[in-house]
Amino acid sequence: MYPRGLILAVVLVYRSVTALPNNIKIGGLFEEANSLEEIAFKYAVDHINRNRELLPRSRVMAQIERVPPHDSFYASKRVCHSLSQGVAALFGPNSPYTAHHVQSICDSKEIPHIETRWDYRVGPIREQYSINLFPYPPALSKAYLALVMAMDWRDYIILYEDNEGLVRLQELLKYPSQAKDMKVTIRQLIAGPGNDYRSLLKEIKLAGNRRIILDCSSDNIHQILIQAQQVGMMTAYHNYLITSLDLHMVELEDFKYGGTNITAFRLVNPNDEKVQNVVREWIQGETWHKRQIPFAGKSIKDSNSTLDPFAIRTETALMYDAALLFATALSELDRSQDVQTAVLSCDSELTWQHGNSLINYMKLVEMDGLSGKIKFDAAGFRSDFQLEIVELKKEGLVKVGSWDPTNGANFSRNFTEITTGIVESLHNKTLIVSTILNDPFIMLKEDSETLVGNDRYEGFNVDLIEEISQILGFNYTIKLVADGNYGSYDKVKGEWSGMIGELQSQKADLVVADITITYEREQGVDFTMPFMNLGVTILYKKPTKKDPNLFSFLSPLSFDVWIYIITAYLAVSLLLFTISRFSPFEKSMAQNEAKFLTDNAGLRLARPDPLYEAIFTCTGNPVRSIGTQAHVDDEDQGQTFTAMNSFWFILAALLGQGVDILPRAFSTRMIAALWWFFTLIMISSYTANLAAFLTVERMESPIESAEDLARQQKIKYGSVQGGSTSAFFRDSKINTYAKMWAYMDQNQNVFTKSNKEGVERVLREEGAYAFMMESTVVDYVVERQCELTQVGGLLDNKGYGIGLPPNSPYRTPMTNAILQLQEGGRLHLLKEKWWKRMRGGGQCEEKPDSGAAALSIANVGGIFVVLLAGLGIACVTALIEFLWTGRKITREKKLAMWGDGSPRSGGSSQEEILRNGFEKLEGHGVTHLDLAAHGTVSLSRCSTLNPTSGSIHSLPSAGCGGSCAVPPGPNVNLLPHPSSIGGGGMCPPGHYVRYHHQEQCPHYNNM
């Protein structure tokens, strides 16, 4: 084993033998003497030499060469001269014309070539011995696209200075093909005499472009922005994206108070502590050597400058980082190899053997420099870098976000901060408000001729803009639109008219009027949220009052319901009658209440005798025996619910009245209960609606809706020509509205120039014209013109909003102010003020009655008509009944007389009974046989009857067949026993059967 001290001594000896040279030369190719890149290069070399951690035993020496930017031959000679001095690497130049020749020589001699410029000719694979610290152009192009997407730009114009700009923005040029509804315009910045861009900028302004991507050298940015300001393109409605990474080196003092949104990327942060230390060191060094300080800042210029005292150009910082990167990589290489510099000649084929290793180490090194983290990908490109997003504020450029390849563009500010900044920019700013005269939104005061400025106007919108200005703290000037139009797009000219056109031409900052938010207008300008919701409706002459209907008491129920009720009444009545006939419970109970018939003499009549019916029908007339007691044997005997009673019972229940008859069977009670429930509901419903139909006065109008208007041809209708209402009908896909537009389009005379003209036409034409306009105006008119009214509801839903120029930053604050007024109830109070109180409002307001309205005879006359009609019918019916009953009584009196004309009575003798026992009804044969009614009938008298007076030959022969009569007392023989009668001859004397009761009669049970 060797002692440890010996081994350490050997290692030290070896390291001293193989150490880097004492002096390491690096070449710097610069186009100008004492340029910023040259100064940064020198100070970087000084920093390396002072830093003992980097190349502690070697000293780096800067070999500076001046190279003209367009002389590649001379540049080649200076490179060969540097190689002959034994340089280990070459830095620069920045000119693309000379840089490629330098790169070619370095590749052939295997000398590392370090660049800090934007190289648009770079391919997917970098040259083997070249490395560039400038961000990889394709990655930078993606950063611009990510920023545009984060700002949600749907349309923009690209202003590029040279063809390199198109390469730099290739991702933005390809974006419209990948997204929908994108509009991109491309214009080249071609300067006129004296670098005048104003003619081009005026064209851009007239085209309405407000989102501008400006790609030019940092030296021309200020001049272009100044000229844009002169043509009115540096307003709060314009947005600029500057592609230069050196915007922080441009003086922006002239633009920071205009409210223009200027955004850019920044690779070097002047506020970074490392950057400030390095720049401070440079300033001290230049001051020590009594040289002019090339760095601009507030410490050099006035205190209002937007330039930071520690701001440096991007390429300057990259040159400083490039020198440190070389030293770091060389130090790492020195740990593994014996690195020695070599003197090379451009005429020989010799190369530097350590060049390839050194360039590979530089690609592997990761370090933090002035430009952030320095890191290269496998292809040798700096594609992984971070950019700061900066915007111009009153205090200068402020960081508002960042971008990196992994997370894309992200803004660090929140919505509240953005809104707060915009509101602050509005303070004490004067905005031009374009509007149009239209009651009650904007009106001239009665003494407006003696007033000036905003004091000349009053109305809802005047109060609205005043409320908003107090919330946001801005001033305003009201200006009437020049052409008197709201705004429509002329497809032939390709421009907007009216207030929309003034917003686009920047003649106005706001449009505060009764202007409708439509899709077409949204394509030209921005709108706040609606401050008033409305819809298209119809203004028409108020209809005349309709006379009350004589039979208005029938109106609570429709005609169909009345038909159904009558049908139900008839059906239930018939059903009750039918079921009562079949129900044994209903019938048997009724038989206990049988009634008996009596004649005029008080004799109770028996039911028809079958035998007598058979015998005494020779002439076709029925015969009935009188003397046996029996109940009435008619069709309805034993039934409570006869047909008449059933209809009467159901009708009484329907009218809420009671009757003496009630159902007894369960089935009939079920029918009655269901009918009562039915009538309860119907009567309640009828009563509930009756009062409204009797008291409410109906208006009779020929039209009730837009459908009615479209179906008829008598009444003309129209709207304001070229307004949003006519556009609604023109673009509507609904058949009714499309039909109405076809009518209006064919009859141009139905259009008016203004709402006022339309209202006057409705009044003038007395119901022959209907005018369609916004419901808010209709509400205002009907409050003052009592003979006008709104017909139907809203045909659509839309709103009035405050118009602003496209991409206006004031949209959100204005919307927030409207929301605040809406939630506080101020908008409602303003509408109540100008619609119902000011300028004659409230004249047509109907005052509610203090009590219930009294009904006149016109309301209830129909009830009297029904009563009188019913009474008349009842009187006619009573007369008919009287005449019919009188005739019946006369006939019965005739039937109550005996054959000799004497009246029948209960005390008649047997002679009278036998003599008058047969009565004829006006010569039509026997109708009655009166037996055993008043005493005993002697058989010996039977033969004395004259057969010719009737159809019977003899009484015995008539009664022997089994008929019977009940004698009034015992021991009275009246008729022979039926068994003693034979052959239909005379009854044999002495054969009598005694019947003391009618129940003993053999035929009683059959009665």
PDB file of N, CA and C in Angstrom, residues 90-165:
ATOM      1  N   LEU A  90     -16.331  31.596 -30.164  1.00  0.00           N
ATOM      2  CA  LEU A  90     -16.663  32.856 -30.802  1.00  0.00           C
ATOM      3  C   LEU A  90     -18.089  33.248 -30.435  1.00  0.00           C
ATOM      4  N   PHE A  91     -18.273  34.542 -30.106  1.00  0.00           N
ATOM      5  CA  PHE A  91     -19.586  35.093 -29.734  1.00  0.00           C
ATOM      6  C   PHE A  91     -20.000  36.126 -30.793  1.00  0.00           C
ATOM      7  N   GLY A  92     -21.221  35.992 -31.273  1.00  0.00           N
ATOM      8  CA  GLY A  92     -21.740  36.939 -32.259  1.00  0.00           C
ATOM      9  C   GLY A  92     -21.405  36.482 -33.662  1.00  0.00           C
ATOM     10  N   PRO A  93     -21.690  37.343 -34.617  1.00  0.00           N
ATOM     11  CA  PRO A  93     -22.330  38.661 -34.509  1.00  0.00           C
ATOM     12  C   PRO A  93     -23.858  38.544 -34.524  1.00  0.00           C
ATOM     13  N   ASN A  94     -24.538  39.708 -34.462  1.00  0.00           N
ATOM     14  CA  ASN A  94     -26.000  39.711 -34.462  1.00  0.00           C
ATOM     15  C   ASN A  94     -26.602  39.839 -35.856  1.00  0.00           C
ATOM     16  N   SER A  95     -25.815  40.236 -36.814  1.00  0.00           N
ATOM     17  CA  SER A  95     -26.321  40.380 -38.166  1.00  0.00           C
ATOM     18  C   SER A  95     -26.523  39.010 -38.802  1.00  0.00           C
ATOM     19  N   PRO A  96     -27.701  38.748 -39.365  1.00  0.00           N
ATOM     20  CA  PRO A  96     -27.919  37.446 -40.001  1.00  0.00           C
ATOM     21  C   PRO A  96     -27.103  37.256 -41.269  1.00  0.00           C
ATOM     22  N   TYR A  97     -26.643  38.365 -41.880  1.00  0.00           N
ATOM     23  CA  TYR A  97     -25.885  38.231 -43.119  1.00  0.00           C
ATOM     24  C   TYR A  97     -24.483  37.702 -42.857  1.00  0.00           C
ATOM     25  N   THR A  98     -23.887  38.121 -41.751  1.00  0.00           N
ATOM     26  CA  THR A  98     -22.527  37.686 -41.434  1.00  0.00           C
ATOM     27  C   THR A  98     -22.502  36.478 -40.509  1.00  0.00           C
ATOM     28  N   ALA A  99     -23.561  36.280 -39.764  1.00  0.00           N
ATOM     29  CA  ALA A  99     -23.564  35.195 -38.776  1.00  0.00           C
ATOM     30  C   ALA A  99     -23.459  33.831 -39.436  1.00  0.00           C
ATOM     31  N   HIS A 100     -24.034  33.651 -40.593  1.00  0.00           N
ATOM     32  CA  HIS A 100     -23.997  32.328 -41.234  1.00  0.00           C
ATOM     33  C   HIS A 100     -22.597  31.996 -41.754  1.00  0.00           C
ATOM     34  N   HIS A 101     -21.884  32.980 -42.202  1.00  0.00           N
ATOM     35  CA  HIS A 101     -20.499  32.726 -42.629  1.00  0.00           C
ATOM     36  C   HIS A 101     -19.625  32.371 -41.442  1.00  0.00           C
ATOM     37  N   VAL A 102     -19.836  33.068 -40.345  1.00  0.00           N
ATOM     38  CA  VAL A 102     -19.090  32.756 -39.130  1.00  0.00           C
ATOM     39  C   VAL A 102     -19.417  31.336 -38.674  1.00  0.00           C
ATOM     40  N   GLN A 103     -20.678  30.973 -38.758  1.00  0.00           N
ATOM     41  CA  GLN A 103     -21.088  29.638 -38.344  1.00  0.00           C
ATOM     42  C   GLN A 103     -20.441  28.561 -39.206  1.00  0.00           C
ATOM     43  N   SER A 104     -20.328  28.845 -40.491  1.00  0.00           N
ATOM     44  CA  SER A 104     -19.726  27.864 -41.391  1.00  0.00           C
ATOM     45  C   SER A 104     -18.255  27.618 -41.060  1.00  0.00           C
ATOM     46  N   ILE A 105     -17.529  28.700 -40.773  1.00  0.00           N
ATOM     47  CA  ILE A 105     -16.113  28.565 -40.438  1.00  0.00           C
ATOM     48  C   ILE A 105     -15.950  27.819 -39.115  1.00  0.00           C
ATOM     49  N   CYS A 106     -16.803  28.135 -38.127  1.00  0.00           N
ATOM     50  CA  CYS A 106     -16.713  27.477 -36.820  1.00  0.00           C
ATOM     51  C   CYS A 106     -17.016  25.990 -36.935  1.00  0.00           C
ATOM     52  N   ASP A 107     -17.932  25.620 -37.786  1.00  0.00           N
ATOM     53  CA  ASP A 107     -18.237  24.208 -37.959  1.00  0.00           C
ATOM     54  C   ASP A 107     -17.055  23.458 -38.564  1.00  0.00           C
ATOM     55  N   SER A 108     -16.376  24.112 -39.502  1.00  0.00           N
ATOM     56  CA  SER A 108     -15.241  23.439 -40.147  1.00  0.00           C
ATOM     57  C   SER A 108     -14.043  23.315 -39.213  1.00  0.00           C
ATOM     58  N   LYS A 109     -13.884  24.227 -38.282  1.00  0.00           N
ATOM     59  CA  LYS A 109     -12.758  24.200 -37.350  1.00  0.00           C
ATOM     60  C   LYS A 109     -13.145  23.657 -35.979  1.00  0.00           C
ATOM     61  N   GLU A 110     -14.401  23.249 -35.830  1.00  0.00           N
ATOM     62  CA  GLU A 110     -14.904  22.670 -34.583  1.00  0.00           C
ATOM     63  C   GLU A 110     -14.694  23.615 -33.399  1.00  0.00           C
ATOM     64  N   ILE A 111     -14.979  24.865 -33.640  1.00  0.00           N
ATOM     65  CA  ILE A 111     -14.913  25.898 -32.609  1.00  0.00           C
ATOM     66  C   ILE A 111     -16.343  26.238 -32.195  1.00  0.00           C
ATOM     67  N   PRO A 112     -16.675  26.219 -30.916  1.00  0.00           N
ATOM     68  CA  PRO A 112     -18.041  26.575 -30.485  1.00  0.00           C
ATOM     69  C   PRO A 112     -18.411  27.998 -30.911  1.00  0.00           C
ATOM     70  N   HIS A 113     -19.613  28.100 -31.513  1.00  0.00           N
ATOM     71  CA  HIS A 113     -20.127  29.402 -31.940  1.00  0.00           C
ATOM     72  C   HIS A 113     -21.376  29.715 -31.108  1.00  0.00           C
ATOM     73  N   ILE A 114     -21.335  30.774 -30.321  1.00  0.00           N
ATOM     74  CA  ILE A 114     -22.414  31.115 -29.388  1.00  0.00           C
ATOM     75  C   ILE A 114     -23.099  32.382 -29.896  1.00  0.00           C
ATOM     76  N   GLU A 115     -24.470  32.283 -30.082  1.00  0.00           N
ATOM     77  CA  GLU A 115     -25.247  33.396 -30.605  1.00  0.00           C
ATOM     78  C   GLU A 115     -26.299  33.830 -29.588  1.00  0.00           C
ATOM     79  N   THR A 116     -26.716  35.081 -29.754  1.00  0.00           N
ATOM     80  CA  THR A 116     -27.759  35.630 -28.877  1.00  0.00           C
ATOM     81  C   THR A 116     -28.835  36.350 -29.677  1.00  0.00           C
ATOM     82  N   ARG A 117     -28.993  36.021 -30.911  1.00  0.00           N
ATOM     83  CA  ARG A 117     -29.933  36.714 -31.791  1.00  0.00           C
ATOM     84  C   ARG A 117     -31.112  35.810 -32.134  1.00  0.00           C
ATOM     85  N   TRP A 118     -32.178  36.498 -32.628  1.00  0.00           N
ATOM     86  CA  TRP A 118     -33.331  35.740 -33.115  1.00  0.00           C
ATOM     87  C   TRP A 118     -33.011  35.263 -34.524  1.00  0.00           C
ATOM     88  N   ASP A 119     -32.969  33.947 -34.718  1.00  0.00           N
ATOM     89  CA  ASP A 119     -32.583  33.351 -35.989  1.00  0.00           C
ATOM     90  C   ASP A 119     -33.809  32.695 -36.604  1.00  0.00           C
ATOM     91  N   TYR A 120     -34.416  33.365 -37.576  1.00  0.00           N
ATOM     92  CA  TYR A 120     -35.641  32.828 -38.179  1.00  0.00           C
ATOM     93  C   TYR A 120     -35.342  31.700 -39.162  1.00  0.00           C
ATOM     94  N   ARG A 121     -34.031  31.524 -39.543  1.00  0.00           N
ATOM     95  CA  ARG A 121     -33.681  30.480 -40.504  1.00  0.00           C
ATOM     96  C   ARG A 121     -33.319  29.171 -39.831  1.00  0.00           C
ATOM     97  N   VAL A 122     -33.475  29.112 -38.552  1.00  0.00           N
ATOM     98  CA  VAL A 122     -33.088  27.905 -37.838  1.00  0.00           C
ATOM     99  C   VAL A 122     -33.990  26.751 -38.249  1.00  0.00           C
ATOM    100  N   GLY A 123     -33.369  25.584 -38.438  1.00  0.00           N
ATOM    101  CA  GLY A 123     -34.119  24.407 -38.829  1.00  0.00           C
ATOM    102  C   GLY A 123     -34.420  23.533 -37.643  1.00  0.00           C
ATOM    103  N   PRO A 124     -35.019  22.361 -37.903  1.00  0.00           N
ATOM    104  CA  PRO A 124     -35.352  21.463 -36.796  1.00  0.00           C
ATOM    105  C   PRO A 124     -34.125  20.886 -36.111  1.00  0.00           C
ATOM    106  N   ILE A 125     -32.968  20.921 -36.810  1.00  0.00           N
ATOM    107  CA  ILE A 125     -31.730  20.410 -36.223  1.00  0.00           C
ATOM    108  C   ILE A 125     -30.678  21.513 -36.310  1.00  0.00           C
ATOM    109  N   ARG A 126     -30.108  21.868 -35.176  1.00  0.00           N
ATOM    110  CA  ARG A 126     -29.126  22.952 -35.138  1.00  0.00           C
ATOM    111  C   ARG A 126     -27.769  22.420 -35.594  1.00  0.00           C
ATOM    112  N   GLU A 127     -26.976  23.373 -36.150  1.00  0.00           N
ATOM    113  CA  GLU A 127     -25.620  23.017 -36.540  1.00  0.00           C
ATOM    114  C   GLU A 127     -24.861  22.446 -35.333  1.00  0.00           C
ATOM    115  N   GLN A 128     -23.929  21.578 -35.604  1.00  0.00           N
ATOM    116  CA  GLN A 128     -23.309  20.812 -34.539  1.00  0.00           C
ATOM    117  C   GLN A 128     -22.529  21.675 -33.554  1.00  0.00           C
ATOM    118  N   TYR A 129     -21.868  22.719 -34.051  1.00  0.00           N
ATOM    119  CA  TYR A 129     -21.010  23.523 -33.187  1.00  0.00           C
ATOM    120  C   TYR A 129     -21.615  24.911 -32.913  1.00  0.00           C
ATOM    121  N   SER A 130     -22.925  25.008 -32.967  1.00  0.00           N
ATOM    122  CA  SER A 130     -23.596  26.284 -32.725  1.00  0.00           C
ATOM    123  C   SER A 130     -24.586  26.142 -31.586  1.00  0.00           C
ATOM    124  N   ILE A 131     -24.686  27.186 -30.831  1.00  0.00           N
ATOM    125  CA  ILE A 131     -25.657  27.248 -29.737  1.00  0.00           C
ATOM    126  C   ILE A 131     -26.178  28.677 -29.634  1.00  0.00           C
ATOM    127  N   ASN A 132     -27.516  28.815 -29.413  1.00  0.00           N
ATOM    128  CA  ASN A 132     -28.157  30.137 -29.397  1.00  0.00           C
ATOM    129  C   ASN A 132     -28.971  30.255 -28.119  1.00  0.00           C
ATOM    130  N   LEU A 133     -28.700  31.327 -27.368  1.00  0.00           N
ATOM    131  CA  LEU A 133     -29.414  31.548 -26.113  1.00  0.00           C
ATOM    132  C   LEU A 133     -30.751  32.255 -26.309  1.00  0.00           C
ATOM    133  N   PHE A 134     -31.009  32.733 -27.526  1.00  0.00           N
ATOM    134  CA  PHE A 134     -32.306  33.375 -27.769  1.00  0.00           C
ATOM    135  C   PHE A 134     -33.393  32.293 -27.791  1.00  0.00           C
ATOM    136  N   PRO A 135     -34.571  32.596 -27.244  1.00  0.00           N
ATOM    137  CA  PRO A 135     -35.642  31.588 -27.217  1.00  0.00           C
ATOM    138  C   PRO A 135     -35.912  31.016 -28.606  1.00  0.00           C
ATOM    139  N   TYR A 136     -36.197  29.724 -28.626  1.00  0.00           N
ATOM    140  CA  TYR A 136     -36.454  29.005 -29.866  1.00  0.00           C
ATOM    141  C   TYR A 136     -37.652  29.637 -30.583  1.00  0.00           C
ATOM    142  N   PRO A 137     -37.467  30.113 -31.828  1.00  0.00           N
ATOM    143  CA  PRO A 137     -38.544  30.833 -32.521  1.00  0.00           C
ATOM    144  C   PRO A 137     -39.883  30.107 -32.577  1.00  0.00           C
ATOM    145  N   PRO A 138     -39.962  28.812 -32.919  1.00  0.00           N
ATOM    146  CA  PRO A 138     -41.283  28.160 -32.904  1.00  0.00           C
ATOM    147  C   PRO A 138     -41.947  28.176 -31.528  1.00  0.00           C
ATOM    148  N   ALA A 139     -41.138  28.033 -30.459  1.00  0.00           N
ATOM    149  CA  ALA A 139     -41.705  28.087 -29.106  1.00  0.00           C
ATOM    150  C   ALA A 139     -42.195  29.495 -28.788  1.00  0.00           C
ATOM    151  N   LEU A 140     -41.446  30.498 -29.253  1.00  0.00           N
ATOM    152  CA  LEU A 140     -41.858  31.882 -29.017  1.00  0.00           C
ATOM    153  C   LEU A 140     -43.154  32.193 -29.785  1.00  0.00           C
ATOM    154  N   SER A 141     -43.278  31.645 -30.978  1.00  0.00           N
ATOM    155  CA  SER A 141     -44.502  31.850 -31.754  1.00  0.00           C
ATOM    156  C   SER A 141     -45.709  31.239 -31.056  1.00  0.00           C
ATOM    157  N   LYS A 142     -45.513  30.084 -30.440  1.00  0.00           N
ATOM    158  CA  LYS A 142     -46.603  29.468 -29.671  1.00  0.00           C
ATOM    159  C   LYS A 142     -46.968  30.301 -28.444  1.00  0.00           C
ATOM    160  N   ALA A 143     -45.974  30.984 -27.889  1.00  0.00           N
ATOM    161  CA  ALA A 143     -46.257  31.848 -26.741  1.00  0.00           C
ATOM    162  C   ALA A 143     -47.170  33.006 -27.146  1.00  0.00           C
ATOM    163  N   TYR A 144     -46.913  33.587 -28.327  1.00  0.00           N
ATOM    164  CA  TYR A 144     -47.780  34.659 -28.807  1.00  0.00           C
ATOM    165  C   TYR A 144     -49.211  34.152 -29.017  1.00  0.00           C
ATOM    166  N   LEU A 145     -49.337  32.978 -29.579  1.00  0.00           N
ATOM    167  CA  LEU A 145     -50.670  32.410 -29.790  1.00  0.00           C
ATOM    168  C   LEU A 145     -51.374  32.149 -28.465  1.00  0.00           C
ATOM    169  N   ALA A 146     -50.651  31.632 -27.497  1.00  0.00           N
ATOM    170  CA  ALA A 146     -51.255  31.376 -26.190  1.00  0.00           C
ATOM    171  C   ALA A 146     -51.728  32.670 -25.534  1.00  0.00           C
ATOM    172  N   LEU A 147     -50.978  33.754 -25.721  1.00  0.00           N
ATOM    173  CA  LEU A 147     -51.379  35.032 -25.142  1.00  0.00           C
ATOM    174  C   LEU A 147     -52.639  35.571 -25.816  1.00  0.00           C
ATOM    175  N   VAL A 148     -52.714  35.447 -27.131  1.00  0.00           N
ATOM    176  CA  VAL A 148     -53.902  35.897 -27.855  1.00  0.00           C
ATOM    177  C   VAL A 148     -55.126  35.101 -27.420  1.00  0.00           C
ATOM    178  N   MET A 149     -54.967  33.812 -27.239  1.00  0.00           N
ATOM    179  CA  MET A 149     -56.078  32.982 -26.795  1.00  0.00           C
ATOM    180  C   MET A 149     -56.475  33.321 -25.365  1.00  0.00           C
ATOM    181  N   ALA A 150     -55.497  33.618 -24.526  1.00  0.00           N
ATOM    182  CA  ALA A 150     -55.813  33.974 -23.138  1.00  0.00           C
ATOM    183  C   ALA A 150     -56.560  35.292 -23.063  1.00  0.00           C
ATOM    184  N   MET A 151     -56.291  36.205 -23.978  1.00  0.00           N
ATOM    185  CA  MET A 151     -56.992  37.488 -24.011  1.00  0.00           C
ATOM    186  C   MET A 151     -58.302  37.390 -24.774  1.00  0.00           C
ATOM    187  N   ASP A 152     -58.562  36.220 -25.357  1.00  0.00           N
ATOM    188  CA  ASP A 152     -59.820  35.951 -26.061  1.00  0.00           C
ATOM    189  C   ASP A 152     -60.042  36.926 -27.210  1.00  0.00           C
ATOM    190  N   TRP A 153     -59.030  37.053 -28.019  1.00  0.00           N
ATOM    191  CA  TRP A 153     -59.141  37.885 -29.211  1.00  0.00           C
ATOM    192  C   TRP A 153     -59.735  37.041 -30.331  1.00  0.00           C
ATOM    193  N   ARG A 154     -60.914  37.447 -30.811  1.00  0.00           N
ATOM    194  CA  ARG A 154     -61.567  36.734 -31.915  1.00  0.00           C
ATOM    195  C   ARG A 154     -61.285  37.398 -33.260  1.00  0.00           C
ATOM    196  N   ASP A 155     -60.741  38.578 -33.226  1.00  0.00           N
ATOM    197  CA  ASP A 155     -60.361  39.261 -34.461  1.00  0.00           C
ATOM    198  C   ASP A 155     -59.176  40.172 -34.143  1.00  0.00           C
ATOM    199  N   TYR A 156     -58.237  40.242 -35.056  1.00  0.00           N
ATOM    200  CA  TYR A 156     -57.075  41.099 -34.864  1.00  0.00           C
ATOM    201  C   TYR A 156     -56.423  41.348 -36.210  1.00  0.00           C
ATOM    202  N   ILE A 157     -55.586  42.376 -36.233  1.00  0.00           N
ATOM    203  CA  ILE A 157     -54.826  42.714 -37.426  1.00  0.00           C
ATOM    204  C   ILE A 157     -53.344  42.615 -37.089  1.00  0.00           C
ATOM    205  N   ILE A 158     -52.571  42.025 -37.989  1.00  0.00           N
ATOM    206  CA  ILE A 158     -51.129  41.871 -37.795  1.00  0.00           C
ATOM    207  C   ILE A 158     -50.423  42.906 -38.665  1.00  0.00           C
ATOM    208  N   LEU A 159     -49.665  43.759 -38.022  1.00  0.00           N
ATOM    209  CA  LEU A 159     -48.835  44.741 -38.716  1.00  0.00           C
ATOM    210  C   LEU A 159     -47.392  44.293 -38.587  1.00  0.00           C
ATOM    211  N   TYR A 160     -46.795  43.874 -39.709  1.00  0.00           N
ATOM    212  CA  TYR A 160     -45.418  43.368 -39.664  1.00  0.00           C
ATOM    213  C   TYR A 160     -44.512  44.277 -40.481  1.00  0.00           C
ATOM    214  N   GLU A 161     -43.267  44.346 -40.052  1.00  0.00           N
ATOM    215  CA  GLU A 161     -42.299  45.253 -40.677  1.00  0.00           C
ATOM    216  C   GLU A 161     -41.561  44.589 -41.817  1.00  0.00           C
ATOM    217  N   ASP A 162     -41.166  43.342 -41.627  1.00  0.00           N
ATOM    218  CA  ASP A 162     -40.455  42.626 -42.686  1.00  0.00           C
ATOM    219  C   ASP A 162     -40.912  41.170 -42.671  1.00  0.00           C
ATOM    220  N   ASN A 163     -40.353  40.398 -43.597  1.00  0.00           N
ATOM    221  CA  ASN A 163     -40.786  39.008 -43.738  1.00  0.00           C
ATOM    222  C   ASN A 163     -40.439  38.159 -42.535  1.00  0.00           C
ATOM    223  N   GLU A 164     -39.449  38.582 -41.775  1.00  0.00           N
ATOM    224  CA  GLU A 164     -39.106  37.829 -40.573  1.00  0.00           C
ATOM    225  C   GLU A 164     -40.274  37.816 -39.588  1.00  0.00           C
ATOM    226  N   GLY A 165     -41.063  38.882 -39.614  1.00  0.00           N
ATOM    227  CA  GLY A 165     -42.213  38.943 -38.715  1.00  0.00           C
ATOM    228  C   GLY A 165     -43.246  37.876 -39.029  1.00  0.00           C
TER     229      GLY A 165
END
